[in-house]
């Protein structure tokens, strides 16, 4: 009810893009639970499964900056259309064949199996920049948080659907329920492409600044924007490593430390996604009432302190509850953080700013699991959590210190507007 009321007040194009995010995130939630299990059933080794997931992540990280920059020049809509059509094509491969080479290519190109929360990686910079063009600066913290909430609700729905998919298998004689997931993704990708096609995009006139502005003033603005983007990227490295130290290895940690089953872990993830959506709604209200930066910093401090408690607790029930609470708080600020990244530059450079933000987060995330795997191999199941907590506390401190003036600038823009 609350979400519906808030979304009803949003620009119609933003609502359409949020619907795209919702449909996309349902499929992502299904594959987060079932893709690795499917590949294991096909006889893939753990090394092969890890390699294909890593390949998809690295490809997304590598292409995101290029797509962000070129989307500023060519428009955001073409990249999102291509992303949906590519996903649909990769889903067709999943439907038609179990050939490991074709599946490896499809998973790598599409990013299947990643918990991207509705993000069209590597085209996320284009989507985030396009969203910003429809939203006033003072509303971005709220709207991006709501978009984040919708995405995580979709992930939760997808995770629950994945859990009951085996019950449907008897109705589809001879068709694996894993392939039914690819059928679902194929259909939703085509629907998303049709929705995106109907959204109008106004091209940004890049020459206007050169013709009307003073060259020296333009250089000054560019310098200030670049410094702000670089500062954000620098502190994102701390957060990215912290996420990589814990997030990707949590299922393994639950299994080794507590002997948790796949069903228990899947249930925990579904509840986590739902709780994150609720936290994102709370973040939307906090951003609107108390400012984007202040609300992010407070919540991130609380989440980093909860992380310390996880390796200390001895019960899976308590630890999973702590994990749900901590992850919901941590990832619930994701939308507000995206709102900041697209507000550091003018519209003609938002794809660039968003791509640098994503790159500086996801590259360190890909490094974290290697460090955690090494420490786990030494028998230290607690040290990665303590390191991650320290890094995220540092991130929250620096985030608040560096961008403390952002909320004041937004208020001044509103009052002067």
Short mmCIF file of C-alpha atoms in Angstrom, two decimals:
data_model
loop_
_atom_site.label_atom_id
_atom_site.label_comp_id
_atom_site.label_asym_id
_atom_site.label_seq_id
_atom_site.Cartn_x
_atom_site.Cartn_y
_atom_site.Cartn_z
CA UNK A 1 0.00 0.00 0.00
CA UNK A 2 2.77 2.42 0.97
CA UNK A 3 4.83 1.47 -2.09
CA UNK A 4 1.80 1.86 -4.37
CA UNK A 5 1.03 5.33 -2.99
CA UNK A 6 4.60 6.53 -3.37
CA UNK A 7 5.03 5.04 -6.86
CA UNK A 8 1.75 6.62 -7.96
CA UNK A 9 3.32 10.06 -7.45
CA UNK A 10 6.28 9.28 -9.75
CA UNK A 11 6.80 10.21 -13.42
CA UNK A 12 5.15 7.67 -15.74
CA UNK A 13 8.43 6.84 -17.54
CA UNK A 14 10.07 6.10 -14.19
CA UNK A 15 7.19 3.77 -13.30
CA UNK A 16 7.72 1.93 -16.59
CA UNK A 17 11.44 1.52 -15.90
CA UNK A 18 10.64 0.30 -12.38
CA UNK A 19 8.30 -2.32 -13.87
CA UNK A 20 11.14 -3.45 -16.14
CA UNK A 21 13.38 -3.72 -13.08
CA UNK A 22 10.76 -5.79 -11.24
CA UNK A 23 10.32 -8.31 -14.06
CA UNK A 24 14.07 -8.57 -14.60
CA UNK A 25 14.77 -9.09 -10.90
CA UNK A 26 12.29 -11.99 -10.62
CA UNK A 27 14.29 -13.97 -13.18
CA UNK A 28 17.55 -13.02 -11.47
CA UNK A 29 16.22 -14.25 -8.12
CA UNK A 30 15.28 -17.59 -9.66
CA UNK A 31 18.72 -18.12 -11.18
CA UNK A 32 20.59 -17.02 -8.03
CA UNK A 33 19.05 -20.03 -6.30
CA UNK A 34 19.01 -22.57 -9.12
CA UNK A 35 21.69 -21.86 -11.74
CA UNK A 36 24.62 -23.38 -9.84
CA UNK A 37 22.44 -26.39 -8.95
CA UNK A 38 21.49 -26.83 -12.61
CA UNK A 39 25.09 -26.72 -13.77
CA UNK A 40 26.04 -29.19 -11.03
CA UNK A 41 23.28 -31.53 -12.24
CA UNK A 42 24.72 -31.28 -15.74
CA UNK A 43 28.06 -32.49 -14.37
CA UNK A 44 29.96 -29.19 -14.22
CA UNK A 45 32.79 -29.05 -11.69
CA UNK A 46 32.81 -26.42 -8.96
CA UNK A 47 35.76 -24.76 -10.71
CA UNK A 48 33.78 -24.52 -13.96
CA UNK A 49 30.72 -23.13 -12.17
CA UNK A 50 32.83 -20.55 -10.36
CA UNK A 51 34.64 -19.64 -13.57
CA UNK A 52 31.50 -18.97 -15.59
CA UNK A 53 29.99 -16.82 -12.82
CA UNK A 54 33.26 -14.90 -12.51
CA UNK A 55 33.45 -14.46 -16.29
CA UNK A 56 30.00 -12.90 -16.39
CA UNK A 57 30.91 -10.56 -13.55
CA UNK A 58 34.22 -9.47 -15.06
CA UNK A 59 32.66 -8.89 -18.48
CA UNK A 60 30.05 -6.66 -16.88
CA UNK A 61 32.70 -4.74 -14.95
CA UNK A 62 34.82 -4.25 -18.06
CA UNK A 63 32.01 -3.07 -20.33
CA UNK A 64 30.16 -0.83 -17.85
CA UNK A 65 32.48 2.22 -18.19
CA UNK A 66 32.37 2.07 -22.00
CA UNK A 67 28.59 1.73 -22.07
CA UNK A 68 28.22 4.56 -19.55
CA UNK A 69 30.33 6.94 -21.63
CA UNK A 70 28.78 6.04 -24.98
CA UNK A 71 25.25 6.16 -23.58
CA UNK A 72 25.89 9.83 -22.77
CA UNK A 73 26.61 10.40 -26.46
CA UNK A 74 24.27 8.00 -28.23
CA UNK A 75 21.38 7.83 -25.77
CA UNK A 76 20.45 5.34 -23.04
CA UNK A 77 17.46 3.64 -24.66
CA UNK A 78 19.38 1.71 -27.40
CA UNK A 79 21.67 0.07 -24.84
CA UNK A 80 18.77 -1.09 -22.65
CA UNK A 81 16.90 -2.46 -25.66
CA UNK A 82 19.99 -4.36 -26.73
CA UNK A 83 20.47 -5.70 -23.18
CA UNK A 84 16.95 -7.14 -23.04
CA UNK A 85 17.18 -8.69 -26.50
CA UNK A 86 20.59 -10.19 -25.67
CA UNK A 87 19.17 -11.66 -22.45
CA UNK A 88 16.27 -13.15 -24.40
CA UNK A 89 18.70 -14.71 -26.89
CA UNK A 90 20.82 -16.19 -24.11
CA UNK A 91 17.68 -17.59 -22.47
CA UNK A 92 16.84 -19.34 -25.75
CA UNK A 93 20.23 -21.08 -25.56
CA UNK A 94 19.35 -22.24 -22.04
CA UNK A 95 16.03 -23.59 -23.29
CA UNK A 96 17.36 -25.43 -26.33
CA UNK A 97 20.69 -26.94 -25.28
CA UNK A 98 22.80 -28.28 -22.43
CA UNK A 99 26.03 -27.98 -24.44
CA UNK A 100 28.62 -26.65 -21.96
CA UNK A 101 30.28 -24.33 -24.50
CA UNK A 102 27.02 -22.67 -25.54
CA UNK A 103 25.85 -22.42 -21.92
CA UNK A 104 29.17 -20.89 -20.87
CA UNK A 105 28.83 -18.23 -23.57
CA UNK A 106 25.18 -17.53 -22.73
CA UNK A 107 25.80 -17.23 -18.98
CA UNK A 108 28.84 -15.01 -19.50
CA UNK A 109 27.08 -12.64 -21.92
CA UNK A 110 23.87 -12.40 -19.91
CA UNK A 111 25.29 -12.42 -16.38
CA UNK A 112 22.86 -15.18 -15.35
CA UNK A 113 23.27 -16.27 -11.73
CA UNK A 114 24.32 -12.92 -10.25
CA UNK A 115 22.31 -11.20 -7.52
CA UNK A 116 22.12 -7.93 -9.45
CA UNK A 117 18.78 -6.84 -7.92
CA UNK A 118 17.23 -5.96 -11.27
CA UNK A 119 20.33 -4.30 -12.68
CA UNK A 120 20.89 -4.82 -16.44
CA UNK A 121 24.64 -5.32 -16.05
CA UNK A 122 26.71 -4.08 -17.87
CA UNK A 123 24.09 -1.56 -19.09
CA UNK A 124 23.25 -0.41 -15.54
CA UNK A 125 25.00 2.99 -16.01
CA UNK A 126 22.71 3.76 -18.95
CA UNK A 127 19.60 2.80 -16.97
CA UNK A 128 20.58 4.78 -13.87
CA UNK A 129 21.41 7.86 -15.96
CA UNK A 130 18.11 7.57 -17.86
CA UNK A 131 16.14 7.32 -14.62
CA UNK A 132 17.79 10.50 -13.34
CA UNK A 133 16.63 12.47 -16.39
CA UNK A 134 12.99 12.07 -15.25
CA UNK A 135 13.54 12.79 -11.53
CA UNK A 136 14.17 16.18 -9.84
CA UNK A 137 17.38 16.22 -7.76
CA UNK A 138 15.54 16.55 -4.44
CA UNK A 139 13.46 13.43 -5.20
CA UNK A 140 16.26 11.11 -6.37
CA UNK A 141 17.13 9.63 -2.99
CA UNK A 142 13.50 8.64 -2.46
CA UNK A 143 12.81 7.36 -5.98
CA UNK A 144 16.04 5.39 -6.35
CA UNK A 145 15.41 3.79 -2.97
CA UNK A 146 11.90 2.79 -4.07
CA UNK A 147 13.33 1.36 -7.28
CA UNK A 148 15.79 -0.61 -5.15
CA UNK A 149 12.89 -1.87 -3.00
CA UNK A 150 10.92 -3.05 -6.04
CA UNK A 151 14.00 -4.88 -7.34
CA UNK A 152 14.57 -6.76 -4.09
CA UNK A 153 10.89 -7.69 -3.82
CA UNK A 154 11.29 -9.17 -7.29
CA UNK A 155 14.41 -11.06 -6.20
CA UNK A 156 12.50 -12.43 -3.19
CA UNK A 157 9.62 -13.55 -5.42
CA UNK A 158 12.10 -15.18 -7.80
CA UNK A 159 13.87 -17.03 -5.00
CA UNK A 160 10.54 -18.38 -3.69
CA UNK A 161 9.44 -19.40 -7.20
CA UNK A 162 12.74 -21.22 -7.68
CA UNK A 163 12.05 -23.16 -4.50
CA UNK A 164 8.67 -24.43 -5.71
CA UNK A 165 9.64 -24.99 -9.37
CA UNK A 166 10.24 -28.74 -8.82
CA UNK A 167 6.53 -29.04 -7.92
CA UNK A 168 5.61 -27.88 -11.42
CA UNK A 169 7.86 -30.35 -13.20
CA UNK A 170 5.19 -33.07 -13.26
CA UNK A 171 2.96 -30.84 -15.39
CA UNK A 172 5.64 -30.51 -18.07
CA UNK A 173 6.49 -34.05 -19.08
CA UNK A 174 10.09 -34.38 -20.21
CA UNK A 175 10.98 -30.70 -19.57
CA UNK A 176 13.37 -29.88 -16.75
CA UNK A 177 12.08 -27.19 -14.40
CA UNK A 178 15.47 -25.50 -14.82
CA UNK A 179 14.60 -24.94 -18.47
CA UNK A 180 11.24 -23.50 -17.43
CA UNK A 181 13.19 -20.75 -15.67
CA UNK A 182 14.87 -19.85 -18.96
CA UNK A 183 11.44 -19.80 -20.62
CA UNK A 184 10.25 -17.32 -17.99
CA UNK A 185 13.31 -15.09 -18.53
CA UNK A 186 12.84 -15.22 -22.31
CA UNK A 187 9.23 -13.99 -22.03
CA UNK A 188 9.95 -11.26 -19.47
CA UNK A 189 12.92 -9.99 -21.51
CA UNK A 190 10.69 -9.58 -24.57
CA UNK A 191 8.06 -7.80 -22.46
CA UNK A 192 10.76 -5.52 -21.03
CA UNK A 193 12.02 -4.71 -24.53
CA UNK A 194 8.50 -3.69 -25.58
CA UNK A 195 8.09 -1.48 -22.49
CA UNK A 196 11.46 0.21 -23.06
CA UNK A 197 10.63 0.76 -26.73
CA UNK A 198 7.53 2.81 -25.75
CA UNK A 199 9.47 5.16 -23.44
CA UNK A 200 10.46 8.43 -25.05
CA UNK A 201 14.06 9.61 -24.67
CA UNK A 202 15.05 13.23 -25.15
CA UNK A 203 18.62 13.49 -26.39
CA UNK A 204 20.96 15.78 -24.47
CA UNK A 205 22.44 18.57 -26.58
CA UNK A 206 26.13 18.44 -25.72
CA UNK A 207 27.04 21.42 -27.94
CA UNK A 208 24.83 23.76 -25.95
CA UNK A 209 27.38 24.09 -23.15
CA UNK A 210 30.18 25.02 -25.57
CA UNK A 211 28.09 27.53 -27.49
CA UNK A 212 26.51 29.30 -24.54
CA UNK A 213 28.96 28.78 -21.72
CA UNK A 214 32.33 30.30 -21.06
CA UNK A 215 35.19 27.88 -21.80
CA UNK A 216 37.03 28.54 -18.52
CA UNK A 217 33.85 28.09 -16.53
CA UNK A 218 33.22 24.81 -18.33
CA UNK A 219 36.70 23.56 -17.41
CA UNK A 220 36.08 24.45 -13.78
CA UNK A 221 32.77 22.58 -13.72
CA UNK A 222 34.34 19.53 -15.38
CA UNK A 223 37.16 19.55 -12.84
CA UNK A 224 34.74 19.72 -9.89
CA UNK A 225 32.62 16.91 -11.32
CA UNK A 226 35.65 14.70 -11.97
CA UNK A 227 37.02 15.24 -8.46
CA UNK A 228 33.66 14.30 -6.91
CA UNK A 229 33.38 11.16 -9.05
CA UNK A 230 36.97 10.11 -8.24
CA UNK A 231 36.41 10.61 -4.51
CA UNK A 232 33.32 8.42 -4.62
CA UNK A 233 35.17 5.75 -6.60
CA UNK A 234 38.07 5.76 -4.11
CA UNK A 235 35.91 5.09 -1.05
CA UNK A 236 33.78 2.60 -3.00
CA UNK A 237 36.85 0.37 -3.15
CA UNK A 238 36.62 -0.11 0.63
CA UNK A 239 32.96 -1.04 0.42
CA UNK A 240 33.48 -3.30 -2.59
CA UNK A 241 36.22 -5.35 -0.92
CA UNK A 242 34.07 -5.68 2.22
CA UNK A 243 31.11 -6.97 0.21
CA UNK A 244 33.34 -9.39 -1.68
CA UNK A 245 34.80 -10.74 1.57
CA UNK A 246 31.40 -11.87 2.87
CA UNK A 247 28.56 -11.87 0.31
CA UNK A 248 29.67 -14.42 -2.33
CA UNK A 249 30.93 -16.93 0.24
CA UNK A 250 28.00 -16.83 2.67
CA UNK A 251 26.32 -20.00 1.41
CA UNK A 252 29.61 -21.89 1.80
CA UNK A 253 30.14 -20.40 5.28
CA UNK A 254 26.63 -21.36 6.38
CA UNK A 255 27.20 -24.90 5.13
CA UNK A 256 30.65 -25.38 6.70
CA UNK A 257 29.98 -23.70 10.04
CA UNK A 258 26.42 -24.90 10.67
CA UNK A 259 25.80 -27.71 8.17
CA UNK A 260 22.90 -25.75 6.68
CA UNK A 261 21.02 -27.40 3.81
CA UNK A 262 20.24 -25.84 0.43
CA UNK A 263 16.62 -25.43 1.49
CA UNK A 264 17.60 -23.55 4.65
CA UNK A 265 20.02 -21.30 2.76
CA UNK A 266 17.48 -20.65 -0.03
CA UNK A 267 14.83 -19.70 2.53
CA UNK A 268 17.26 -17.35 4.24
CA UNK A 269 18.06 -15.65 0.92
CA UNK A 270 14.38 -15.20 0.02
CA UNK A 271 13.62 -13.57 3.38
CA UNK A 272 16.76 -11.45 3.02
CA UNK A 273 15.66 -10.08 -0.36
CA UNK A 274 12.19 -9.26 1.00
CA UNK A 275 13.62 -7.57 4.10
CA UNK A 276 15.98 -5.55 1.91
CA UNK A 277 13.01 -4.29 -0.08
CA UNK A 278 11.32 -3.15 3.13
CA UNK A 279 14.52 -1.44 4.28
CA UNK A 280 14.75 0.35 0.93
CA UNK A 281 11.27 1.79 1.53
CA UNK A 282 12.42 2.97 4.93
CA UNK A 283 15.52 4.46 3.27
CA UNK A 284 13.29 6.31 0.80
CA UNK A 285 11.45 7.99 3.67
CA UNK A 286 14.66 8.73 5.58
CA UNK A 287 16.28 10.26 2.49
CA UNK A 288 13.27 12.49 1.98
CA UNK A 289 13.04 13.57 5.63
CA UNK A 290 16.65 13.70 6.83
CA UNK A 291 18.76 13.87 3.68
CA UNK A 292 20.37 11.18 1.53
CA UNK A 293 23.89 11.22 2.97
CA UNK A 294 22.97 11.34 6.65
CA UNK A 295 20.53 8.45 6.33
CA UNK A 296 23.07 6.32 4.42
CA UNK A 297 25.83 6.88 6.98
CA UNK A 298 23.68 6.03 10.01
CA UNK A 299 22.33 2.82 8.51
CA UNK A 300 25.73 1.69 7.20
CA UNK A 301 27.31 2.14 10.63
CA UNK A 302 24.63 -0.03 12.23
CA UNK A 303 25.05 -2.70 9.53
CA UNK A 304 28.83 -2.82 9.93
CA UNK A 305 28.51 -3.32 13.69
CA UNK A 306 26.06 -6.20 13.20
CA UNK A 307 28.62 -7.88 10.94
CA UNK A 308 30.98 -8.31 13.91
CA UNK A 309 28.39 -10.38 15.76
CA UNK A 310 27.85 -12.98 13.03
CA UNK A 311 30.95 -15.17 13.59
CA UNK A 312 30.43 -15.00 17.36
CA UNK A 313 26.92 -16.52 17.40
CA UNK A 314 26.69 -20.31 17.56
CA UNK A 315 23.13 -20.93 16.33
CA UNK A 316 22.20 -20.99 12.63
CA UNK A 317 18.81 -19.48 13.45
CA UNK A 318 20.39 -16.52 15.24
CA UNK A 319 23.10 -16.06 12.62
CA UNK A 320 20.66 -16.20 9.71
CA UNK A 321 18.44 -13.64 11.47
CA UNK A 322 21.48 -11.43 11.98
CA UNK A 323 22.49 -11.92 8.34
CA UNK A 324 19.00 -10.96 7.14
CA UNK A 325 18.97 -7.83 9.31
CA UNK A 326 22.51 -6.78 8.42
CA UNK A 327 22.16 -7.40 4.66
CA UNK A 328 18.80 -5.65 4.53
CA UNK A 329 20.26 -2.54 6.17
CA UNK A 330 23.40 -2.64 4.05
CA UNK A 331 21.84 -3.20 0.63
CA UNK A 332 18.79 -1.13 1.48
CA UNK A 333 20.92 2.00 1.01
CA UNK A 334 21.91 0.94 -2.51
CA UNK A 335 19.28 3.09 -4.22
CA UNK A 336 20.21 6.20 -2.27
CA UNK A 337 23.87 5.66 -3.15
CA UNK A 338 22.94 5.39 -6.83
CA UNK A 339 21.03 8.66 -6.48
CA UNK A 340 24.20 10.38 -5.27
CA UNK A 341 26.34 8.98 -8.08
CA UNK A 342 24.03 10.30 -10.83
CA UNK A 343 23.75 13.69 -9.10
CA UNK A 344 27.48 14.44 -9.07
CA UNK A 345 27.48 15.52 -12.73
CA UNK A 346 25.18 17.16 -15.26
CA UNK A 347 22.82 15.07 -17.37
CA UNK A 348 25.20 14.81 -20.32
CA UNK A 349 27.78 13.01 -18.12
CA UNK A 350 25.57 10.91 -15.83
CA UNK A 351 26.28 7.70 -17.70
CA UNK A 352 29.99 8.30 -17.13
CA UNK A 353 29.50 9.00 -13.41
CA UNK A 354 27.28 5.97 -12.93
CA UNK A 355 29.72 3.70 -14.79
CA UNK A 356 32.66 4.78 -12.63
CA UNK A 357 30.55 4.21 -9.52
CA UNK A 358 29.65 0.68 -10.65
CA UNK A 359 33.17 -0.17 -11.82
CA UNK A 360 34.75 0.97 -8.54
CA UNK A 361 32.32 -1.26 -6.62
CA UNK A 362 32.20 -4.43 -8.67
CA UNK A 363 35.89 -4.86 -9.43
CA UNK A 364 36.84 -5.00 -5.71
CA UNK A 365 33.86 -7.28 -5.09
CA UNK A 366 35.38 -9.78 -7.52
CA UNK A 367 38.65 -9.73 -5.54
CA UNK A 368 37.08 -10.29 -2.12
CA UNK A 369 36.14 -13.99 -2.55
CA UNK A 370 39.74 -14.93 -3.32
CA UNK A 371 40.89 -13.36 -0.04
CA UNK A 372 38.07 -15.06 1.87
CA UNK A 373 38.80 -18.42 0.25
CA UNK A 374 42.44 -18.14 1.28
CA UNK A 375 41.55 -17.25 4.89
CA UNK A 376 38.95 -20.03 5.08
CA UNK A 377 41.62 -22.41 3.81
CA UNK A 378 43.78 -21.41 6.78
CA UNK A 379 40.91 -22.32 9.09
CA UNK A 380 39.87 -18.73 9.89
CA UNK A 381 36.10 -18.56 9.50
CA UNK A 382 35.77 -15.32 11.47
CA UNK A 383 38.59 -13.02 10.26
CA UNK A 384 36.92 -12.04 6.91
CA UNK A 385 33.92 -10.72 8.85
CA UNK A 386 36.07 -8.57 11.13
CA UNK A 387 38.03 -7.16 8.20
CA UNK A 388 34.82 -6.43 6.28
CA UNK A 389 33.27 -4.70 9.30
CA UNK A 390 36.32 -2.45 9.67
CA UNK A 391 36.28 -1.57 5.96
CA UNK A 392 32.59 -0.75 5.98
CA UNK A 393 32.91 1.41 9.09
CA UNK A 394 35.70 3.30 7.32
CA UNK A 395 33.52 3.63 4.22
CA UNK A 396 30.62 5.09 6.22
CA UNK A 397 32.93 7.54 8.00
CA UNK A 398 34.58 8.77 4.78
CA UNK A 399 31.26 8.82 2.89
CA UNK A 400 29.73 11.15 5.47
CA UNK A 401 32.82 13.35 5.69
CA UNK A 402 33.39 13.78 1.94
CA UNK A 403 29.77 14.23 0.85
CA UNK A 404 28.32 15.95 3.92
CA UNK A 405 27.60 19.08 1.86
CA UNK A 406 25.50 17.23 -0.71
CA UNK A 407 22.24 17.40 1.27
CA UNK A 408 22.77 21.11 1.95
CA UNK A 409 23.31 21.77 -1.78
CA UNK A 410 20.08 19.96 -2.62
CA UNK A 411 18.16 22.01 -0.05
CA UNK A 412 19.65 25.25 -1.38
CA UNK A 413 18.71 24.28 -4.96
CA UNK A 414 15.14 23.60 -3.86
CA UNK A 415 14.83 26.83 -1.91
CA UNK A 416 16.32 28.91 -4.73
CA UNK A 417 14.30 27.03 -7.40
#
